[in-house]
Amino acid sequence: KGTTREQRALKYLKEHARQGDPDSVLETFDEFCRTQEWAMNAAEEKGDILDEIVRELQPTTCLELGTYCGYSAVRIARNLSPSARLITIEVNPDYAAVAREVVKLAGLQDKIEVINLDSADVIRELKTKYDVTKLDLVFLDHWKYLYIRDIKLIEEEKLLKKGSVVFADNVIIPGAPGYLEYIRGSKNYKSTFYSVHFEYMDDMKDGVEKSVYIGDE
Ligand SMILES: O=C(NCCCCCn1ccnc1)c1cc(-c2ccc(F)cc2)cc(O)c1O
Ligand SMILES: [Mg+2]
């Protein structure tokens, strides 16, 4: 075939979604994943919870770890206020390239910055190189064993403030046991578990964890 699943998804979006319309891009991506090929997007149910968090929190600075094709980046950014922005990190160059195209198709390139680097390296430079003071929202959706490494690094860099929200995908499938134990055992967070369907699979259950930072600034 010569093309990757992600490239086929992008082609479908370019052919079927309305340029500059984030809602159309998301709806079309969900349709592609339900009718053509499955993909590891946060999808409708997890996306609805993400929408709720963004609408209530009205974050100014958001960080996403694990862009993939940009589905959740578009989902977050479409609800951000004019001056707010999302930094999303994707270590895989092929995913990052597709994500940049999806972000452009949605017309959100002024709100979303896709960085094709290792998450730890970027987290260490957020204050100095990326002009970040505090993170209002963090979405964890990259390699599951990295959630705990990176949340500890984010704390070490003092990037969270009272009320910051850390939202983690896949805490059941594939699972992030070390992260769950850490975040639920920490006095600095108030965590809530949501039982949700695994993306595009109505007969499989996954879980997402919303943790509000209440620790010292
Ligand atoms: O591994 C996932 N995501 C990370 C992808 C690579 C991130 C690379 N990166 C980015 C930044 N730093 C590193 C993931 C997997 C699945 C899944 C579950 C069951 C199954 F049978 C197949 C797949 C479902 C998801 O929702 C996921 O998010
Ligand atoms: Mg995921």
mmCIF file of C-alpha atoms and ligand atoms in Angstrom:
data_model
loop_
_atom_site.group_PDB
_atom_site.id
_atom_site.type_symbol
_atom_site.label_atom_id
_atom_site.label_comp_id
_atom_site.label_asym_id
_atom_site.label_seq_id
_atom_site.Cartn_x
_atom_site.Cartn_y
_atom_site.Cartn_z
ATOM 1 C CA LYS A 1 0.000 0.000 0.000
ATOM 2 C CA GLY A 2 2.947 2.296 0.716
ATOM 3 C CA THR A 3 0.761 4.533 2.874
ATOM 4 C CA THR A 4 0.384 4.384 6.637
ATOM 5 C CA ARG A 5 -2.949 4.288 8.452
ATOM 6 C CA GLU A 6 -2.302 7.848 9.644
ATOM 7 C CA GLN A 7 -1.681 9.050 6.068
ATOM 8 C CA ARG A 8 -4.891 7.348 4.911
ATOM 9 C CA ALA A 9 -6.802 9.062 7.717
ATOM 10 C CA LEU A 10 -5.349 12.456 6.711
ATOM 11 C CA LYS A 11 -6.314 11.848 3.055
ATOM 12 C CA TYR A 12 -9.877 11.039 4.153
ATOM 13 C CA LEU A 13 -10.032 14.195 6.284
ATOM 14 C CA LYS A 14 -8.760 16.364 3.418
ATOM 15 C CA GLU A 15 -11.404 14.877 1.120
ATOM 16 C CA HIS A 16 -14.369 14.907 3.523
ATOM 17 C CA ALA A 17 -13.869 17.558 6.239
ATOM 18 C CA ARG A 18 -14.616 21.288 5.925
ATOM 19 C CA GLN A 19 -11.403 23.328 5.899
ATOM 20 C CA GLY A 20 -11.151 25.640 8.946
ATOM 21 C CA ASP A 21 -13.942 23.835 10.823
ATOM 22 C CA PRO A 22 -12.632 21.913 13.884
ATOM 23 C CA ASP A 23 -16.027 20.281 14.575
ATOM 24 C CA SER A 24 -16.122 18.950 10.994
ATOM 25 C CA VAL A 25 -12.559 17.594 11.312
ATOM 26 C CA LEU A 26 -13.404 15.728 14.532
ATOM 27 C CA GLU A 27 -16.725 14.366 13.238
ATOM 28 C CA THR A 28 -15.055 13.230 10.022
ATOM 29 C CA PHE A 29 -12.176 11.599 11.922
ATOM 30 C CA ASP A 30 -14.651 9.695 14.134
ATOM 31 C CA GLU A 31 -16.535 8.601 10.999
ATOM 32 C CA PHE A 32 -13.272 7.388 9.412
ATOM 33 C CA CYS A 33 -12.408 5.372 12.545
ATOM 34 C CA ARG A 34 -15.873 3.822 12.722
ATOM 35 C CA THR A 35 -16.244 3.011 8.993
ATOM 36 C CA GLN A 36 -12.723 2.610 7.563
ATOM 37 C CA GLU A 37 -9.888 2.017 10.070
ATOM 38 C CA TRP A 38 -9.618 2.141 13.863
ATOM 39 C CA ALA A 39 -7.135 4.675 15.300
ATOM 40 C CA MET A 40 -6.069 5.503 18.869
ATOM 41 C CA ASN A 41 -7.873 8.845 19.138
ATOM 42 C CA ALA A 42 -9.497 9.911 22.403
ATOM 43 C CA ALA A 43 -12.820 9.685 20.455
ATOM 44 C CA GLU A 44 -16.375 10.728 21.429
ATOM 45 C CA GLU A 45 -16.838 9.588 25.064
ATOM 46 C CA LYS A 46 -13.359 10.534 26.337
ATOM 47 C CA GLY A 47 -13.581 13.651 24.154
ATOM 48 C CA ASP A 48 -16.824 14.753 25.820
ATOM 49 C CA ILE A 49 -15.113 14.628 29.247
ATOM 50 C CA LEU A 50 -12.154 16.575 27.825
ATOM 51 C CA ASP A 51 -14.581 19.176 26.392
ATOM 52 C CA GLU A 52 -16.239 19.520 29.832
ATOM 53 C CA ILE A 53 -12.871 20.026 31.561
ATOM 54 C CA VAL A 54 -11.744 22.699 29.062
ATOM 55 C CA ARG A 55 -15.087 24.553 29.156
ATOM 56 C CA GLU A 56 -15.124 24.637 32.982
ATOM 57 C CA LEU A 57 -11.394 25.316 33.539
ATOM 58 C CA GLN A 58 -10.952 27.838 30.669
ATOM 59 C CA PRO A 59 -7.196 27.091 30.657
ATOM 60 C CA THR A 60 -4.692 29.620 29.287
ATOM 61 C CA THR A 61 -1.747 27.237 28.836
ATOM 62 C CA CYS A 62 -2.271 23.555 27.997
ATOM 63 C CA LEU A 63 0.265 20.767 27.532
ATOM 64 C CA GLU A 64 -0.498 17.485 25.741
ATOM 65 C CA LEU A 65 1.930 14.553 25.758
ATOM 66 C CA GLY A 66 1.235 12.261 22.814
ATOM 67 C CA THR A 67 -0.236 14.149 19.849
ATOM 68 C CA TYR A 68 -0.639 11.156 17.509
ATOM 69 C CA CYS A 69 -2.741 12.604 14.619
ATOM 70 C CA GLY A 70 -3.931 15.663 16.528
ATOM 71 C CA TYR A 71 -7.498 14.588 17.316
ATOM 72 C CA SER A 72 -7.362 15.569 21.009
ATOM 73 C CA ALA A 73 -5.246 18.654 20.242
ATOM 74 C CA VAL A 74 -8.042 19.917 17.959
ATOM 75 C CA ARG A 75 -10.639 18.824 20.538
ATOM 76 C CA ILE A 76 -8.915 20.898 23.252
ATOM 77 C CA ALA A 77 -7.994 23.920 21.115
ATOM 78 C CA ARG A 78 -11.451 24.399 19.579
ATOM 79 C CA ASN A 79 -12.738 25.318 23.079
ATOM 80 C CA LEU A 80 -9.824 27.574 24.101
ATOM 81 C CA SER A 81 -10.216 31.342 24.576
ATOM 82 C CA PRO A 82 -8.549 33.599 21.933
ATOM 83 C CA SER A 83 -5.228 34.124 23.741
ATOM 84 C CA ALA A 84 -4.973 30.576 25.143
ATOM 85 C CA ARG A 85 -2.675 27.986 23.583
ATOM 86 C CA LEU A 86 -1.805 24.313 23.512
ATOM 87 C CA ILE A 87 1.690 22.853 23.305
ATOM 88 C CA THR A 88 1.533 19.225 22.175
ATOM 89 C CA ILE A 89 4.517 16.871 22.089
ATOM 90 C CA GLU A 90 4.917 13.946 19.696
ATOM 91 C CA VAL A 91 8.210 12.023 19.569
ATOM 92 C CA ASN A 92 7.230 10.074 16.420
ATOM 93 C CA PRO A 93 8.077 12.204 13.338
ATOM 94 C CA ASP A 94 5.506 10.522 11.089
ATOM 95 C CA TYR A 95 2.697 11.142 13.604
ATOM 96 C CA ALA A 96 3.889 14.740 14.129
ATOM 97 C CA ALA A 97 3.842 15.429 10.380
ATOM 98 C CA VAL A 98 0.252 14.178 10.049
ATOM 99 C CA ALA A 99 -0.807 16.058 13.198
ATOM 100 C CA ARG A 100 0.500 19.356 11.811
ATOM 101 C CA GLU A 101 -1.623 18.824 8.680
ATOM 102 C CA VAL A 102 -4.725 17.984 10.747
ATOM 103 C CA VAL A 103 -4.205 21.096 12.918
ATOM 104 C CA LYS A 104 -3.902 23.229 9.752
ATOM 105 C CA LEU A 105 -7.035 21.609 8.260
ATOM 106 C CA ALA A 106 -8.906 22.574 11.431
ATOM 107 C CA GLY A 107 -7.581 26.147 11.143
ATOM 108 C CA LEU A 108 -6.017 25.981 14.619
ATOM 109 C CA GLN A 109 -2.346 26.451 13.774
ATOM 110 C CA ASP A 110 -2.283 29.754 15.718
ATOM 111 C CA LYS A 111 -3.380 28.041 18.949
ATOM 112 C CA ILE A 112 -1.574 24.709 18.716
ATOM 113 C CA GLU A 113 2.178 24.129 18.601
ATOM 114 C CA VAL A 114 3.219 20.574 17.669
ATOM 115 C CA ILE A 115 6.728 19.765 18.925
ATOM 116 C CA ASN A 116 8.511 16.707 17.507
ATOM 117 C CA LEU A 117 10.825 15.960 20.421
ATOM 118 C CA ASP A 118 11.084 13.776 23.523
ATOM 119 C CA SER A 119 8.595 14.925 26.190
ATOM 120 C CA ALA A 120 11.122 15.048 29.056
ATOM 121 C CA ASP A 121 13.493 17.276 27.083
ATOM 122 C CA VAL A 122 10.685 19.739 26.288
ATOM 123 C CA ILE A 123 9.257 19.764 29.857
ATOM 124 C CA ARG A 124 12.697 20.787 31.148
ATOM 125 C CA GLU A 125 12.691 23.775 28.739
ATOM 126 C CA LEU A 126 9.053 24.930 28.981
ATOM 127 C CA LYS A 127 9.895 27.920 31.220
ATOM 128 C CA THR A 128 13.087 29.036 29.479
ATOM 129 C CA LYS A 129 12.504 28.158 25.834
ATOM 130 C CA TYR A 130 8.694 27.981 25.481
ATOM 131 C CA ASP A 131 7.801 31.018 27.588
ATOM 132 C CA VAL A 132 5.533 29.014 29.936
ATOM 133 C CA THR A 133 5.025 30.086 33.564
ATOM 134 C CA LYS A 134 2.341 27.635 34.688
ATOM 135 C CA LEU A 135 0.346 24.805 33.086
ATOM 136 C CA ASP A 136 -3.427 24.985 33.622
ATOM 137 C CA LEU A 137 -4.176 21.699 31.859
ATOM 138 C CA VAL A 138 -2.007 18.640 31.155
ATOM 139 C CA PHE A 139 -3.320 15.780 28.979
ATOM 140 C CA LEU A 140 -1.303 12.540 29.285
ATOM 141 C CA ASP A 141 -1.745 10.286 26.245
ATOM 142 C CA HIS A 142 1.740 9.140 25.226
ATOM 143 C CA TRP A 143 3.578 5.943 26.167
ATOM 144 C CA LYS A 144 1.812 4.764 29.315
ATOM 145 C CA TYR A 145 4.998 3.916 31.226
ATOM 146 C CA LEU A 146 6.118 7.557 30.747
ATOM 147 C CA TYR A 147 3.123 9.129 32.547
ATOM 148 C CA ILE A 148 4.798 8.795 35.981
ATOM 149 C CA ARG A 149 8.214 10.009 34.779
ATOM 150 C CA ASP A 150 6.741 13.093 33.154
ATOM 151 C CA ILE A 151 4.282 14.081 35.899
ATOM 152 C CA LYS A 152 7.169 13.950 38.395
ATOM 153 C CA LEU A 153 9.236 16.123 36.053
ATOM 154 C CA ILE A 154 6.343 18.611 35.691
ATOM 155 C CA GLU A 155 6.148 18.822 39.512
ATOM 156 C CA GLU A 156 9.919 19.202 39.803
ATOM 157 C CA GLU A 157 9.774 22.127 37.315
ATOM 158 C CA LYS A 158 7.047 23.716 39.472
ATOM 159 C CA LEU A 159 4.783 24.016 36.456
ATOM 160 C CA LEU A 160 1.502 23.314 38.280
ATOM 161 C CA LYS A 161 -0.547 25.692 40.426
ATOM 162 C CA LYS A 162 -3.585 25.157 42.687
ATOM 163 C CA GLY A 163 -6.448 24.144 40.396
ATOM 164 C CA SER A 164 -4.291 22.837 37.528
ATOM 165 C CA VAL A 165 -5.850 19.727 36.006
ATOM 166 C CA VAL A 166 -3.936 16.607 34.914
ATOM 167 C CA PHE A 167 -6.106 14.386 32.669
ATOM 168 C CA ALA A 168 -4.803 10.901 31.821
ATOM 169 C CA ASP A 169 -6.063 8.627 29.035
ATOM 170 C CA ASN A 170 -5.870 4.793 29.010
ATOM 171 C CA VAL A 171 -5.492 4.139 32.716
ATOM 172 C CA ILE A 172 -7.205 0.740 32.128
ATOM 173 C CA ILE A 173 -6.269 -0.144 28.491
ATOM 174 C CA PRO A 174 -3.263 -0.364 27.951
ATOM 175 C CA GLY A 175 -3.135 0.795 31.596
ATOM 176 C CA ALA A 176 -0.807 3.001 33.630
ATOM 177 C CA PRO A 177 -0.652 1.225 37.017
ATOM 178 C CA GLY A 178 2.438 3.008 38.297
ATOM 179 C CA TYR A 179 0.949 6.396 37.438
ATOM 180 C CA LEU A 180 -2.419 5.607 39.062
ATOM 181 C CA GLU A 181 -0.737 4.422 42.277
ATOM 182 C CA TYR A 182 1.431 7.548 42.351
ATOM 183 C CA ILE A 183 -1.251 10.147 41.635
ATOM 184 C CA ARG A 184 -3.894 8.570 43.885
ATOM 185 C CA GLY A 185 -1.367 8.234 46.702
ATOM 186 C CA SER A 186 -0.226 11.848 46.438
ATOM 187 C CA LYS A 187 -1.558 14.460 48.896
ATOM 188 C CA ASN A 188 -1.064 17.087 46.174
ATOM 189 C CA TYR A 189 -3.939 15.854 43.977
ATOM 190 C CA LYS A 190 -7.661 15.173 44.200
ATOM 191 C CA SER A 191 -8.320 12.416 41.641
ATOM 192 C CA THR A 192 -11.509 11.201 39.965
ATOM 193 C CA PHE A 193 -11.811 8.040 37.836
ATOM 194 C CA TYR A 194 -14.234 7.876 34.880
ATOM 195 C CA SER A 195 -15.179 4.511 33.422
ATOM 196 C CA VAL A 196 -15.504 5.013 29.651
ATOM 197 C CA HIS A 197 -15.630 2.938 26.479
ATOM 198 C CA PHE A 198 -12.345 2.293 24.710
ATOM 199 C CA GLU A 199 -12.167 4.463 21.561
ATOM 200 C CA TYR A 200 -14.587 3.260 18.827
ATOM 201 C CA MET A 201 -15.198 -0.070 20.636
ATOM 202 C CA ASP A 202 -18.679 -0.137 22.205
ATOM 203 C CA ASP A 203 -18.003 -3.490 23.886
ATOM 204 C CA MET A 204 -14.679 -2.603 25.577
ATOM 205 C CA LYS A 205 -14.194 -0.539 28.743
ATOM 206 C CA ASP A 206 -11.243 1.809 29.405
ATOM 207 C CA GLY A 207 -10.786 4.501 32.065
ATOM 208 C CA VAL A 208 -9.588 8.087 32.299
ATOM 209 C CA GLU A 209 -8.343 9.840 35.457
ATOM 210 C CA LYS A 210 -8.860 13.541 36.206
ATOM 211 C CA SER A 211 -6.528 14.883 38.909
ATOM 212 C CA VAL A 212 -6.780 18.425 40.301
ATOM 213 C CA TYR A 213 -3.525 19.799 41.757
ATOM 214 C CA ILE A 214 -4.092 21.117 45.306
ATOM 215 C CA GLY A 215 -0.483 21.064 46.450
ATOM 216 C CA ASP A 216 1.855 23.964 47.138
ATOM 217 C CA GLU A 217 2.379 26.338 44.194
HETATM 218 O O1 LIG B 1 0.153 3.852 23.122
HETATM 219 C C1 LIG B 1 -0.740 4.680 23.043
HETATM 220 N N1 LIG B 1 -0.487 5.978 22.880
HETATM 221 C C2 LIG B 1 0.904 6.448 22.761
HETATM 222 C C3 LIG B 1 1.376 6.268 21.293
HETATM 223 C C4 LIG B 1 2.858 6.550 21.136
HETATM 224 C C5 LIG B 1 3.282 7.820 21.829
HETATM 225 C C6 LIG B 1 4.676 8.203 21.382
HETATM 226 N N2 LIG B 1 5.068 9.372 22.162
HETATM 227 C C7 LIG B 1 4.555 10.615 22.051
HETATM 228 C C8 LIG B 1 5.241 11.396 22.961
HETATM 229 N N3 LIG B 1 6.151 10.636 23.601
HETATM 230 C C9 LIG B 1 6.041 9.391 23.113
HETATM 231 C C10 LIG B 1 -2.172 4.224 23.025
HETATM 232 C C11 LIG B 1 -2.441 2.876 22.735
HETATM 233 C C12 LIG B 1 -3.764 2.414 22.690
HETATM 234 C C13 LIG B 1 -4.027 0.990 22.354
HETATM 235 C C14 LIG B 1 -4.688 0.158 23.261
HETATM 236 C C15 LIG B 1 -4.945 -1.181 22.924
HETATM 237 C C16 LIG B 1 -4.542 -1.675 21.706
HETATM 238 F F1 LIG B 1 -4.794 -2.959 21.376
HETATM 239 C C17 LIG B 1 -3.873 -0.841 20.795
HETATM 240 C C18 LIG B 1 -3.622 0.489 21.120
HETATM 241 C C19 LIG B 1 -4.841 3.289 22.926
HETATM 242 C C20 LIG B 1 -4.571 4.627 23.239
HETATM 243 O O2 LIG B 1 -5.592 5.506 23.491
HETATM 244 C C21 LIG B 1 -3.250 5.097 23.305
HETATM 245 O O3 LIG B 1 -3.056 6.417 23.629
HETATM 246 MG MG MG B 2 -4.876 7.285 24.359
#
